[in-house]
Amino acid sequence: MSKLKGVSEKSLNNNSRIVGLLAQLEKINADSAESDTARYVTSKILHLAQSQEKTRREMTAKGSTGVEILLSTLENTKDLQTTLNILSILVELMSAGGGRRASFLVARGGSQILLQLLLNASKDCPLHEELMVQIHSILAKIGPKDKKFGVKARINGVLNITLNLVKQNLQNHRLVLPCLQLLRVYSANSVNSVFLGKNGVVELMFKIIGPFSKKNSGLMKVALDTLAALLKSKTNARRAVDRGYVQVLLTIYVDWHRHDNRHRNMLIRKGILQSLKSVTNIKLGRKAFIDANGMKILYNTSQECLAVRTLDPLVNTSSLIMRKCFPKNRLPLPTIKSCFHFQLPIIPVAGPVAQLYSLPPEGLFFLSSFYPQHPLDCMRHMDDVVDESDDNDDTDLEAENEIENEDDLDHNFKNDDIETDINKLKPQQEPGRKIEELKMYEHLFPELVDDFQDCDLISKEPKPLVFEGKVRGPIVVPTAGEEATGNSGSLRKGVAAKAKVSPKGAEGDKKPAFVDLAKADAHDNDRTLQQQLGDQNRTISSVHGFNSDIVRALDRITLQNIPSQTAPGCTAGVKKDYSLPLTVVTCPKACPHMAACGNVLFEGRTVQLGKLCCTGVETEDDEDAESTSSVEQASVEVSDGPTLHDSDLYIEIVKNTKSVPEYAEVAYPDYFGHIPPPFKEPILERPYGVQRTKIAQDIERLIHQSDIIDRVVYDLDNPNYTIPEDGDILKFNSKFESGNLRKVIQIRKNEYDLILNSDINSNHYHQWFYFEVSGMRPGVAYRFNIINCEKTNSQFNYGMQPLMYSVQEALNARPWWTRVGTDICYYKNHFSRSSVAAGGQKGKSYYTITFTVNFPHKDDVCYFAYHYPYTYSTLQMHLQKLESAHNPQQIYFRKDVLCETLSGNSCPLVTITAMPESNYYEHICQFRNRPYVFLSARVHPGETNASWVMKGTLEYLMSNNPTAQSLRECYIFKIVPMLNPDGVINGNHRCSLSGEDLNRQWQSPNPDLHPTIYHTKGLLQYLAAVKRIPLVYCDYHGHSRKKNVFMYGCSIKETVWHTSANAASCDIVEDAGHRTLPKILSHIAPAFCMSSCSFVVEKSKESTARVVVWREIGVQRSYTMESTLCGCDQGKYKGLQIGTRELEEMGAKFCVGLLRLKRLTSPLEYNMPSSLLDFENDLIDSSCKVTRMWALEQSE
C-alpha cells in the first residue's frame, strides 16, 4: 500500500478523542509496535464507533484519513484480535451510512485488502469462524459498489473458498448466511457465475431452499436471491432445467403460497419467482415451465393475490413470467405482407423492399394453439417464421409501473448515433444536379419573373371573401380559446349555410337542396339534388330510395337541431325547412353491407357512403322541432376558422383520387367533416393495474381455450368472405380512403382482436388505424385489441385515447371526433415474427393496443382512428376552397402540380405571398426579393396531426388579418402540404408505395421510386442555384411517444457537446440563429415546449429532410416540427389531450413566429411596431366568432 498521508489539522480535530486514537494507531503501525497496544487502541476506536454516530461521520468525512489508517493496520497486523476489532469497526461504519460509505471504503482500496485477508485467513487451520463471518459480511456490502469486484475475486482465487465454506457448514447458519450473500455478489459477474455453476453451486442452492418452514426464513431468502443471480447465466439455467429444478421451484412456490396465510414471507415467495424468471430466459426453461403446468399454477396463484395490494410484486412478477413463457404465435394471416400489392416501376437493388421481393414462395405453416380452430392447412409465407432463439431481454416485459415514467428515447442520445465527423457536420452546399437540369422547375417559380402588367393592382383594400353569390364571413385565425358555455350542438358554417328549398320542390320530390360551395357558376349552386344527380338517377334501384332518405337525414344537419343557446353576438341566419321528412329512417329490406349513396359513377365504380343503420337514425328534440315554424332564423355558434368543408366537392374530388384497392366508398366522417367539440378532453388517468388485468385475460385464452369463440368477422385477404348474419356480432369495414383494418377475429362475445394492414410493399409499420364499426348495442362494454402494433411504447400508456366519430351524433348536430375508451394500455404481446420478416428491424414481437368502448346508440355507425383523419381528398378540397375564396388583388395564390405520385395522384405545390402594391418597378422588385419560407408536411401518412397543423398555417396565410398581410409582404411561401399522397390514400402508417420511409430518402431520392421527395428537393436545389436559399425550412411531423409540440434543428456545437469530442479543439464558430424561432414559438404558442427541442445531428437522421436541407442546401433554420398525438404536460393546455383546434392554432402561431423572426433578423428593413404583433397574438388567443358579413360590416 502506498505511503499514507499525514493527518492534517484541517481534516482532524485535535479535540476529538477519535483523532488522537487514530493518530496513535498510525504511529503504532509506522513503528511496528507491540500488538497489545494496537489491540487496545482498536478496541477503544470500536467502542466509540459503536456508541457515537459523530465518530462514524468523522472517520468517513471528506478529507479524513481514518479509514486509510484502519486499512493499513488491517493489511500489516498479524494479531487476530486487532484484525477482528478493525473488521468490527468497518462493519459499524457501513451499518448506517448506506452505499456512500461502502463506496468510500472501495475508493481507498478496501476491496483488494479484504480479499487478500480472506485468502490468507483460509490458510489457517482450523478456520476462525468469527473472522470468516466478518470478512464475508463486509465484502458482501462493498462488493456491489466496486465495478471490478468480480474480476478481483476471481484473480485472488477466493471464489472456491466461499463456496467450500458453504458446502462444509450447511448447518452453521451464522456462517452460511454471509457466505451466500457474497456468492450473490460474485454471481453478478457472468464468468464467475459459470465457474461457480461448474463447481456445483446450483445443486448446493437447492439443498438449502425447500418447502414452507418458519425456521431460517432469512437464510432461505438469501439463498433464493443467490439462485436467481446464478440462473441468469444460460449455462446454469440449462443445468437447472436438466436436473428438473423448474418443477421443484413451482412446487416450492405453491407450498409457500398455501401456507403463508399472513403474507409475512412475501420476499421468499418473490425470490422463488425471481429464480423462475431467470431460468425462463432460455427456450428450454420456457418449455420446462409449460410442461410443468406453470402457466396455470402462476395464473391461479396470482389471481388469488389480487385482493391484497401488498402482494402486487408477486402478481407483477408472475405476469412477467407468464407473458414470457406464453408460446410465440404467428399472426393469423396468410402473410404479414400487405394484403394489397402495387407493382413498382423498378425494384431497388438493396434494402428491405428488395429483400421483400426476393422472399421464397408460399410454404406450409401451421397456426399456433392460440387460434386452435383454424384449419391446419393454412398457407403461409416464409416471411413469418418465429425466431425461437434464446434471449435475456426482460426490459420490454417488465410489469407495469403504476407511476408514469415515459421511455423518452429522444433525449437520451446514444453517443454511437451522434455524428462526430466535423466535416460532415459543417453545412456544405452541394449542387447535386446541374443547373440545366434544374431549369425544369422554372415554371414553378413564376413569381420571380412575373411583371404583373396585366393585373389590376390599384386597390390594396381588403376585399370581402364572397363565394360567388353567397354570403360568407371572413377567413379568421383558427384559435383554441375558451369555448362559450351552452348547448354543445355547434355547427360548421358550411354545414349551416342557407339552403333555399322551393315549396314545390319540398312537396314534390322532397329532395333537399345541397349547397355546393365549390361551383363557380351561381346557377349550379341553386340546382336541387334531383337536378344535380338527374343523369345518375335513371339507374337507381329500390335500395336507393333508402339512400335518398339517408341523404335527407344527412341534410338535416343543416336544417334542424340547431341549439337554442348560443354565445352572445354569434348570430348567423339559417333557414330550416321542416317540410322535409323528420321521421326515423327505415329500410324496407335488409340493409346490404354497403349501400350506394347517390349512385355517383366514375371509372366504372360507385362512390358510396359507408352503410347507415337500417333500424333508424335517432333524433333529438323531434317534438320540439315539429312544433316550430318551417322557416326560422337560428343563432348558431360555428367553428373558428373559414368554412373549408363541402361534402359535394369532397365527393367530386374522391372520383379522381386513385388508390391501390380502388376504393369506391367514402367514410362518413370525411363526408360530413369534423368540427372541434365545444369541450376540453383531459388526458385520461389510467386505473391502477389495468395492464396487468388485460394481460391476465390474454393468458386465460391459453389456459381456457374452450372459452374462445375464435370466429373471423372481417377479412380483407379473403375476397369471397361474407359477413356473419348473427345480430350480436359487430360489423367492420375499412374499404375507404386512408382506412386501415385487415382482419377481425371475435375472441369472446364482446371482445375482438383486430389486425392492421402493413404498409404496401412492406411487411411492417403497423400503427395507423381507421375503420368503421356498426351493429352495436348500447350499454355493452366492447373490448378491442389491435394486436400487431410495432412501436415499443406509446402515449396510449400515458393518457392518450383513440378517436371515435358517431354518425348518430353527427346527425344530431355533433359532427366531431371525440376521445373515447377506458382501460387503455399498450403492451408487448405473444405474437412474433422473425428478424428476416421484420426487414432487419430490431425487435421481433408485436404490441397490443387495447381499449374498451361503450356505444351510446343502438345500431350506430361509428369510426375509430389512431388520430384525427385528414385524407388526401380533404386536402384537395381545402385547397380548392382556399383558392376560390381568396382576394386576388390582395393575395398571390398559386396551386401547381409538383409531380405525379407512383399511383398517378398529383402532389400539390402551393405558393402564397402578397400581391405587389403596384406594377411599378420598385414594387415588383420588392415582391421578387422577398425571402422564401419553405414548408412541407405529411411525409409519414400516420402523422395526421401534421396535416391539421398545416391546415392552420394555410388558413392563416390566406386570412385577411393585418399581420397575415404583413407576413405575406415579408415572405414568399412555398408549401408542399402532403409529401406522401399515396401513403395517405392507401392507409399506410409510414411508407409510400415504394415500401420505404420517404423521410430517409432525401440524400439520394430516386425520381422513379420517390418522385415527391426528388422534386421537392429539386425545388430547394433550384432556389439555391439562383441564390434564393430559404430563410426557413420546416417539415411538419407528429410524435407518438412525447407530449407537447417541439422542434428538431441542426447545430454543430450542440452535436459536439453531446459527444466526448473536445468542442474547443474544433474551433467551432456557429451562429445561434437556429434557436431563435423555437424560442419565439415557446413564448407565443401555448402547446410549444422549448425544453423538448433538440438540435443534435444523429447519424440515423442524416438522410432526413431537416438534415439534408441544412447540410446540402445551406438552410441554417432547417427544422422538423413535431406535434404530439396525445396532449400537453405544460403551459395553457397542461393535462389536456390535443385536438384539431389546438393543432390548427399551432399552425397559425408558427406564422406569427415567422413574423417576429423577420423583425429580429431584419430590424432595419422591417420596421413593424411590436404592438401590431402583440395584437395579432391576442387575436389568435381570443375566441373568434364568424358572423354574417353584413353584421361584421355594421360592427366595423
GROMACS .gro file of N, CA, C and O in nm, residues 1035-1113:
model
  316
 1035ASP      N    1  -4.045   2.104  -4.173
 1035ASP     CA    2  -4.120   1.985  -4.212
 1035ASP      C    3  -4.208   1.945  -4.094
 1035ASP      O    4  -4.157   1.917  -3.985
 1036TYR      N    5  -4.340   1.945  -4.114
 1036TYR     CA    6  -4.434   1.917  -4.005
 1036TYR      C    7  -4.447   1.765  -3.987
 1036TYR      O    8  -4.472   1.692  -4.082
 1037HIS      N    9  -4.437   1.722  -3.861
 1037HIS     CA   10  -4.447   1.581  -3.826
 1037HIS      C   11  -4.535   1.563  -3.703
 1037HIS      O   12  -4.576   1.659  -3.639
 1038GLY      N   13  -4.560   1.437  -3.670
 1038GLY     CA   14  -4.628   1.401  -3.546
 1038GLY      C   15  -4.539   1.308  -3.466
 1038GLY      O   16  -4.457   1.234  -3.521
 1039HIS      N   17  -4.554   1.312  -3.333
 1039HIS     CA   18  -4.471   1.229  -3.245
 1039HIS      C   19  -4.561   1.142  -3.159
 1039HIS      O   20  -4.654   1.191  -3.097
 1040SER      N   21  -4.529   1.013  -3.155
 1040SER     CA   22  -4.618   0.917  -3.086
 1040SER      C   23  -4.579   0.892  -2.942
 1040SER      O   24  -4.655   0.829  -2.869
 1041ARG      N   25  -4.461   0.937  -2.899
 1041ARG     CA   26  -4.416   0.899  -2.764
 1041ARG      C   27  -4.382   1.020  -2.676
 1041ARG      O   28  -4.331   1.002  -2.566
 1042LYS      N   29  -4.409   1.140  -2.723
 1042LYS     CA   30  -4.382   1.257  -2.642
 1042LYS      C   31  -4.503   1.350  -2.643
 1042LYS      O   32  -4.586   1.345  -2.735
 1043LYS      N   33  -4.510   1.433  -2.545
 1043LYS     CA   34  -4.618   1.531  -2.536
 1043LYS      C   35  -4.570   1.666  -2.588
 1043LYS      O   36  -4.452   1.688  -2.612
 1044ASN      N   37  -4.665   1.757  -2.607
 1044ASN     CA   38  -4.640   1.895  -2.649
 1044ASN      C   39  -4.599   1.903  -2.796
 1044ASN      O   40  -4.598   1.802  -2.868
 1045VAL      N   41  -4.568   2.023  -2.839
 1045VAL     CA   42  -4.515   2.049  -2.973
 1045VAL      C   43  -4.373   2.099  -2.955
 1045VAL      O   44  -4.345   2.178  -2.865
 1046PHE      N   45  -4.282   2.053  -3.038
 1046PHE     CA   46  -4.141   2.090  -3.023
 1046PHE      C   47  -4.072   2.077  -3.157
 1046PHE      O   48  -4.132   2.031  -3.256
 1047MET      N   49  -3.946   2.119  -3.161
 1047MET     CA   50  -3.871   2.120  -3.286
 1047MET      C   51  -3.740   2.045  -3.274
 1047MET      O   52  -3.678   2.040  -3.167
 1048TYR      N   53  -3.699   1.988  -3.385
 1048TYR     CA   54  -3.564   1.938  -3.401
 1048TYR      C   55  -3.495   2.028  -3.503
 1048TYR      O   56  -3.551   2.057  -3.609
 1049GLY      N   57  -3.375   2.073  -3.468
 1049GLY     CA   58  -3.297   2.156  -3.559
 1049GLY      C   59  -3.158   2.097  -3.576
 1049GLY      O   60  -3.132   1.982  -3.538
 1050CYS      N   61  -3.068   2.176  -3.630
 1050CYS     CA   62  -2.932   2.129  -3.658
 1050CYS      C   63  -2.830   2.228  -3.605
 1050CYS      O   64  -2.836   2.347  -3.637
 1051SER      N   65  -2.737   2.179  -3.526
 1051SER     CA   66  -2.630   2.263  -3.471
 1051SER      C   67  -2.504   2.181  -3.458
 1051SER      O   68  -2.506   2.070  -3.402
 1052ILE      N   69  -2.393   2.236  -3.506
 1052ILE     CA   70  -2.266   2.167  -3.493
 1052ILE      C   71  -2.222   2.165  -3.347
 1052ILE      O   72  -2.187   2.061  -3.292
 1053LYS      N   73  -2.229   2.280  -3.282
 1053LYS     CA   74  -2.182   2.289  -3.144
 1053LYS      C   75  -2.260   2.196  -3.052
 1053LYS      O   76  -2.203   2.123  -2.971
 1054GLU      N   77  -2.391   2.201  -3.063
 1054GLU     CA   78  -2.473   2.121  -2.972
 1054GLU      C   79  -2.457   1.973  -2.999
 1054GLU      O   80  -2.474   1.890  -2.908
 1055THR      N   81  -2.425   1.938  -3.122
 1055THR     CA   82  -2.400   1.797  -3.152
 1055THR      C   83  -2.269   1.752  -3.087
 1055THR      O   84  -2.262   1.645  -3.026
 1056VAL      N   85  -2.167   1.836  -3.099
 1056VAL     CA   86  -2.037   1.801  -3.042
 1056VAL      C   87  -2.044   1.796  -2.890
 1056VAL      O   88  -1.982   1.712  -2.826
 1057TRP      N   89  -2.123   1.885  -2.830
 1057TRP     CA   90  -2.135   1.885  -2.684
 1057TRP      C   91  -2.189   1.753  -2.630
 1057TRP      O   92  -2.161   1.717  -2.517
 1058HIS      N   93  -2.266   1.681  -2.709
 1058HIS     CA   94  -2.323   1.555  -2.664
 1058HIS      C   95  -2.230   1.438  -2.685
 1058HIS      O   96  -2.267   1.323  -2.658
 1059THR      N   97  -2.110   1.466  -2.734
 1059THR     CA   98  -2.013   1.359  -2.755
 1059THR      C   99  -1.894   1.382  -2.664
 1059THR      O  100  -1.885   1.481  -2.592
 1060SER      N  101  -1.800   1.291  -2.671
 1060SER     CA  102  -1.680   1.305  -2.590
 1060SER      C  103  -1.575   1.392  -2.657
 1060SER      O  104  -1.470   1.417  -2.602
 1061ALA      N  105  -1.606   1.440  -2.778
 1061ALA     CA  106  -1.510   1.522  -2.850
 1061ALA      C  107  -1.492   1.656  -2.780
 1061ALA      O  108  -1.583   1.707  -2.715
 1062ASN      N  109  -1.377   1.714  -2.795
 1062ASN     CA  110  -1.347   1.843  -2.734
 1062ASN      C  111  -1.391   1.953  -2.828
 1062ASN      O  112  -1.330   1.977  -2.932
 1063ALA      N  113  -1.497   2.022  -2.792
 1063ALA     CA  114  -1.551   2.125  -2.881
 1063ALA      C  115  -1.453   2.239  -2.899
 1063ALA      O  116  -1.443   2.299  -3.006
 1064ALA      N  117  -1.377   2.269  -2.794
 1064ALA     CA  118  -1.284   2.381  -2.805
 1064ALA      C  119  -1.175   2.355  -2.907
 1064ALA      O  120  -1.132   2.444  -2.980
 1065SER      N  121  -1.131   2.229  -2.916
 1065SER     CA  122  -1.024   2.196  -3.009
 1065SER      C  123  -1.070   2.203  -3.154
 1065SER      O  124  -0.989   2.213  -3.245
 1066CYS      N  125  -1.200   2.199  -3.174
 1066CYS     CA  126  -1.252   2.203  -3.311
 1066CYS      C  127  -1.264   2.345  -3.362
 1066CYS      O  128  -1.291   2.366  -3.481
 1067ASP      N  129  -1.246   2.441  -3.273
 1067ASP     CA  130  -1.253   2.582  -3.312
 1067ASP      C  131  -1.382   2.611  -3.388
 1067ASP      O  132  -1.383   2.667  -3.497
 1068ILE      N  133  -1.493   2.571  -3.326
 1068ILE     CA  134  -1.624   2.586  -3.391
 1068ILE      C  135  -1.679   2.725  -3.366
 1068ILE      O  136  -1.690   2.769  -3.251
 1069VAL      N  137  -1.713   2.792  -3.472
 1069VAL     CA  138  -1.782   2.921  -3.462
 1069VAL      C  139  -1.916   2.905  -3.531
 1069VAL      O  140  -1.923   2.872  -3.649
 1070GLU      N  141  -2.025   2.927  -3.457
 1070GLU     CA  142  -2.157   2.899  -3.511
 1070GLU      C  143  -2.256   3.005  -3.466
 1070GLU      O  144  -2.258   3.044  -3.349
 1071ASP      N  145  -2.333   3.052  -3.561
 1071ASP     CA  146  -2.441   3.144  -3.530
 1071ASP      C  147  -2.552   3.067  -3.457
 1071ASP      O  148  -2.591   2.958  -3.500
 1072ALA      N  149  -2.600   3.123  -3.349
 1072ALA     CA  150  -2.703   3.055  -3.270
 1072ALA      C  151  -2.843   3.086  -3.323
 1072ALA      O  152  -2.942   3.066  -3.252
 1073GLY      N  153  -2.852   3.131  -3.447
 1073GLY     CA  154  -2.982   3.167  -3.503
 1073GLY      C  155  -3.080   3.052  -3.514
 1073GLY      O  156  -3.200   3.074  -3.525
 1074HIS      N  157  -3.028   2.928  -3.510
 1074HIS     CA  158  -3.118   2.812  -3.521
 1074HIS      C  159  -3.211   2.803  -3.401
 1074HIS      O  160  -3.314   2.735  -3.408
 1075ARG      N  161  -3.178   2.868  -3.292
 1075ARG     CA  162  -3.263   2.862  -3.172
 1075ARG      C  163  -3.367   2.974  -3.167
 1075ARG      O  164  -3.458   2.971  -3.083
 1076THR      N  165  -3.355   3.072  -3.256
 1076THR     CA  166  -3.441   3.191  -3.245
 1076THR      C  167  -3.588   3.157  -3.264
 1076THR      O  168  -3.673   3.193  -3.181
 1077LEU      N  169  -3.620   3.089  -3.372
 1077LEU     CA  170  -3.761   3.059  -3.400
 1077LEU      C  171  -3.822   2.970  -3.293
 1077LEU      O  172  -3.934   2.999  -3.246
 1078PRO      N  173  -3.756   2.862  -3.249
 1078PRO     CA  174  -3.815   2.784  -3.139
 1078PRO      C  175  -3.837   2.866  -3.012
 1078PRO      O  176  -3.938   2.848  -2.943
 1079LYS      N  177  -3.743   2.956  -2.982
 1079LYS     CA  178  -3.762   3.039  -2.863
 1079LYS      C  179  -3.883   3.130  -2.878
 1079LYS      O  180  -3.960   3.151  -2.784
 1080ILE      N  181  -3.900   3.185  -2.997
 1080ILE     CA  182  -4.017   3.270  -3.022
 1080ILE      C  183  -4.145   3.189  -3.002
 1080ILE      O  184  -4.239   3.234  -2.936
 1081LEU      N  185  -4.148   3.071  -3.060
 1081LEU     CA  186  -4.268   2.988  -3.050
 1081LEU      C  187  -4.297   2.947  -2.906
 1081LEU      O  188  -4.412   2.935  -2.865
 1082SER      N  189  -4.191   2.928  -2.827
 1082SER     CA  190  -4.212   2.889  -2.687
 1082SER      C  191  -4.279   3.000  -2.609
 1082SER      O  192  -4.342   2.975  -2.505
 1083HIS      N  193  -4.269   3.126  -2.657
 1083HIS     CA  194  -4.332   3.238  -2.588
 1083HIS      C  195  -4.474   3.266  -2.637
 1083HIS      O  196  -4.556   3.316  -2.561
 1084ILE      N  197  -4.502   3.232  -2.762
 1084ILE     CA  198  -4.634   3.271  -2.816
 1084ILE      C  199  -4.727   3.154  -2.839
 1084ILE      O  200  -4.848   3.175  -2.852
 1085ALA      N  201  -4.675   3.031  -2.844
 1085ALA     CA  202  -4.760   2.915  -2.872
 1085ALA      C  203  -4.775   2.832  -2.745
 1085ALA      O  204  -4.677   2.775  -2.696
 1086PRO      N  205  -4.894   2.823  -2.689
 1086PRO     CA  206  -4.910   2.754  -2.560
 1086PRO      C  207  -4.877   2.605  -2.564
 1086PRO      O  208  -4.843   2.548  -2.462
 1087ALA      N  209  -4.888   2.542  -2.680
 1087ALA     CA  210  -4.860   2.398  -2.689
 1087ALA      C  211  -4.712   2.369  -2.710
 1087ALA      O  212  -4.670   2.254  -2.700
 1088PHE      N  213  -4.632   2.474  -2.736
 1088PHE     CA  214  -4.491   2.453  -2.772
 1088PHE      C  215  -4.406   2.445  -2.646
 1088PHE      O  216  -4.426   2.519  -2.550
 1089CYS      N  217  -4.310   2.352  -2.648
 1089CYS     CA  218  -4.223   2.329  -2.532
 1089CYS      C  219  -4.077   2.335  -2.577
 1089CYS      O  220  -4.029   2.248  -2.649
 1090MET      N  221  -4.008   2.439  -2.533
 1090MET     CA  222  -3.869   2.458  -2.573
 1090MET      C  223  -3.779   2.349  -2.514
 1090MET      O  224  -3.682   2.306  -2.578
 1091SER      N  225  -3.809   2.303  -2.393
 1091SER     CA  226  -3.721   2.205  -2.329
 1091SER      C  227  -3.721   2.071  -2.401
 1091SER      O  228  -3.631   1.990  -2.381
 1092SER      N  229  -3.821   2.046  -2.485
 1092SER     CA  230  -3.825   1.920  -2.561
 1092SER      C  231  -3.751   1.931  -2.693
 1092SER      O  232  -3.736   1.831  -2.763
 1093CYS      N  233  -3.708   2.052  -2.729
 1093CYS     CA  234  -3.640   2.071  -2.857
 1093CYS      C  235  -3.498   2.014  -2.851
 1093CYS      O  236  -3.436   2.008  -2.744
 1094SER      N  237  -3.449   1.976  -2.965
 1094SER     CA  238  -3.313   1.923  -2.975
 1094SER      C  239  -3.252   1.971  -3.106
 1094SER      O  240  -3.321   1.985  -3.208
 1095PHE      N  241  -3.122   1.996  -3.101
 1095PHE     CA  242  -3.052   2.046  -3.220
 1095PHE      C  243  -2.931   1.959  -3.250
 1095PHE      O  244  -2.832   2.004  -3.306
 1096VAL      N  245  -2.941   1.832  -3.211
 1096VAL     CA  246  -2.834   1.736  -3.232
 1096VAL      C  247  -2.854   1.665  -3.365
 1096VAL      O  248  -2.966   1.628  -3.401
 1097VAL      N  249  -2.746   1.646  -3.437
 1097VAL     CA  250  -2.749   1.576  -3.564
 1097VAL      C  251  -2.705   1.432  -3.540
 1097VAL      O  252  -2.590   1.407  -3.502
 1098GLU      N  253  -2.796   1.339  -3.560
 1098GLU     CA  254  -2.766   1.198  -3.538
 1098GLU      C  255  -2.739   1.129  -3.671
 1098GLU      O  256  -2.796   1.166  -3.774
 1099LYS      N  257  -2.658   1.028  -3.668
 1099LYS     CA  258  -2.624   0.956  -3.790
 1099LYS      C  259  -2.748   0.893  -3.853
 1099LYS      O  260  -2.760   0.890  -3.976
 1100SER      N  261  -2.838   0.843  -3.768
 1100SER     CA  262  -2.957   0.777  -3.820
 1100SER      C  263  -3.053   0.875  -3.886
 1100SER      O  264  -3.147   0.834  -3.953
 1101LYS      N  265  -3.031   1.005  -3.866
 1101LYS     CA  266  -3.119   1.107  -3.924
 1101LYS      C  267  -3.053   1.185  -4.038
 1101LYS      O  268  -3.107   1.286  -4.082
 1102GLU      N  269  -2.939   1.138  -4.084
 1102GLU     CA  270  -2.864   1.215  -4.183
 1102GLU      C  271  -2.933   1.220  -4.319
 1102GLU      O  272  -2.902   1.306  -4.400
 1103SER      N  273  -3.026   1.130  -4.345
 1103SER     CA  274  -3.096   1.132  -4.474
 1103SER      C  275  -3.236   1.190  -4.461
 1103SER      O  276  -3.317   1.176  -4.553
 1104THR      N  277  -3.265   1.258  -4.349
 1104THR     CA  278  -3.396   1.321  -4.332
 1104THR      C  279  -3.397   1.458  -4.397
 1104THR      O  280  -3.292   1.516  -4.428
 1105ALA      N  281  -3.516   1.511  -4.417
 1105ALA     CA  282  -3.530   1.642  -4.480
 1105ALA      C  283  -3.456   1.748  -4.400
 1105ALA      O  284  -3.383   1.832  -4.457
 1106ARG      N  285  -3.474   1.748  -4.270
 1106ARG     CA  286  -3.413   1.851  -4.185
 1106ARG      C  287  -3.263   1.858  -4.204
 1106ARG      O  288  -3.206   1.967  -4.225
 1107VAL      N  289  -3.197   1.743  -4.197
 1107VAL     CA  290  -3.050   1.743  -4.202
 1107VAL      C  291  -3.001   1.770  -4.344
 1107VAL      O  292  -2.905   1.845  -4.364
 1108VAL      N  293  -3.064   1.712  -4.444
 1108VAL     CA  294  -3.019   1.731  -4.582
 1108VAL      C  295  -3.039   1.876  -4.626
 1108VAL      O  296  -2.950   1.935  -4.690
 1109VAL      N  297  -3.151   1.935  -4.592
 1109VAL     CA  298  -3.174   2.075  -4.631
 1109VAL      C  299  -3.074   2.166  -4.560
 1109VAL      O  300  -3.026   2.264  -4.616
 1110TRP      N  301  -3.040   2.133  -4.435
 1110TRP     CA  302  -2.940   2.212  -4.362
 1110TRP      C  303  -2.801   2.194  -4.421
 1110TRP      O  304  -2.729   2.291  -4.443
 1111ARG      N  305  -2.765   2.069  -4.450
 1111ARG     CA  306  -2.628   2.040  -4.492
 1111ARG      C  307  -2.604   2.069  -4.639
 1111ARG      O  308  -2.503   2.128  -4.677
 1112GLU      N  309  -2.698   2.028  -4.725
 1112GLU     CA  310  -2.674   2.039  -4.869
 1112GLU      C  311  -2.727   2.169  -4.928
 1112GLU      O  312  -2.665   2.225  -5.018
 1113ILE      N  313  -2.841   2.214  -4.881
 1113ILE     CA  314  -2.899   2.338  -4.937
 1113ILE      C  315  -2.843   2.460  -4.865
 1113ILE      O  316  -2.832   2.567  -4.924
   0.00000   0.00000   0.00000
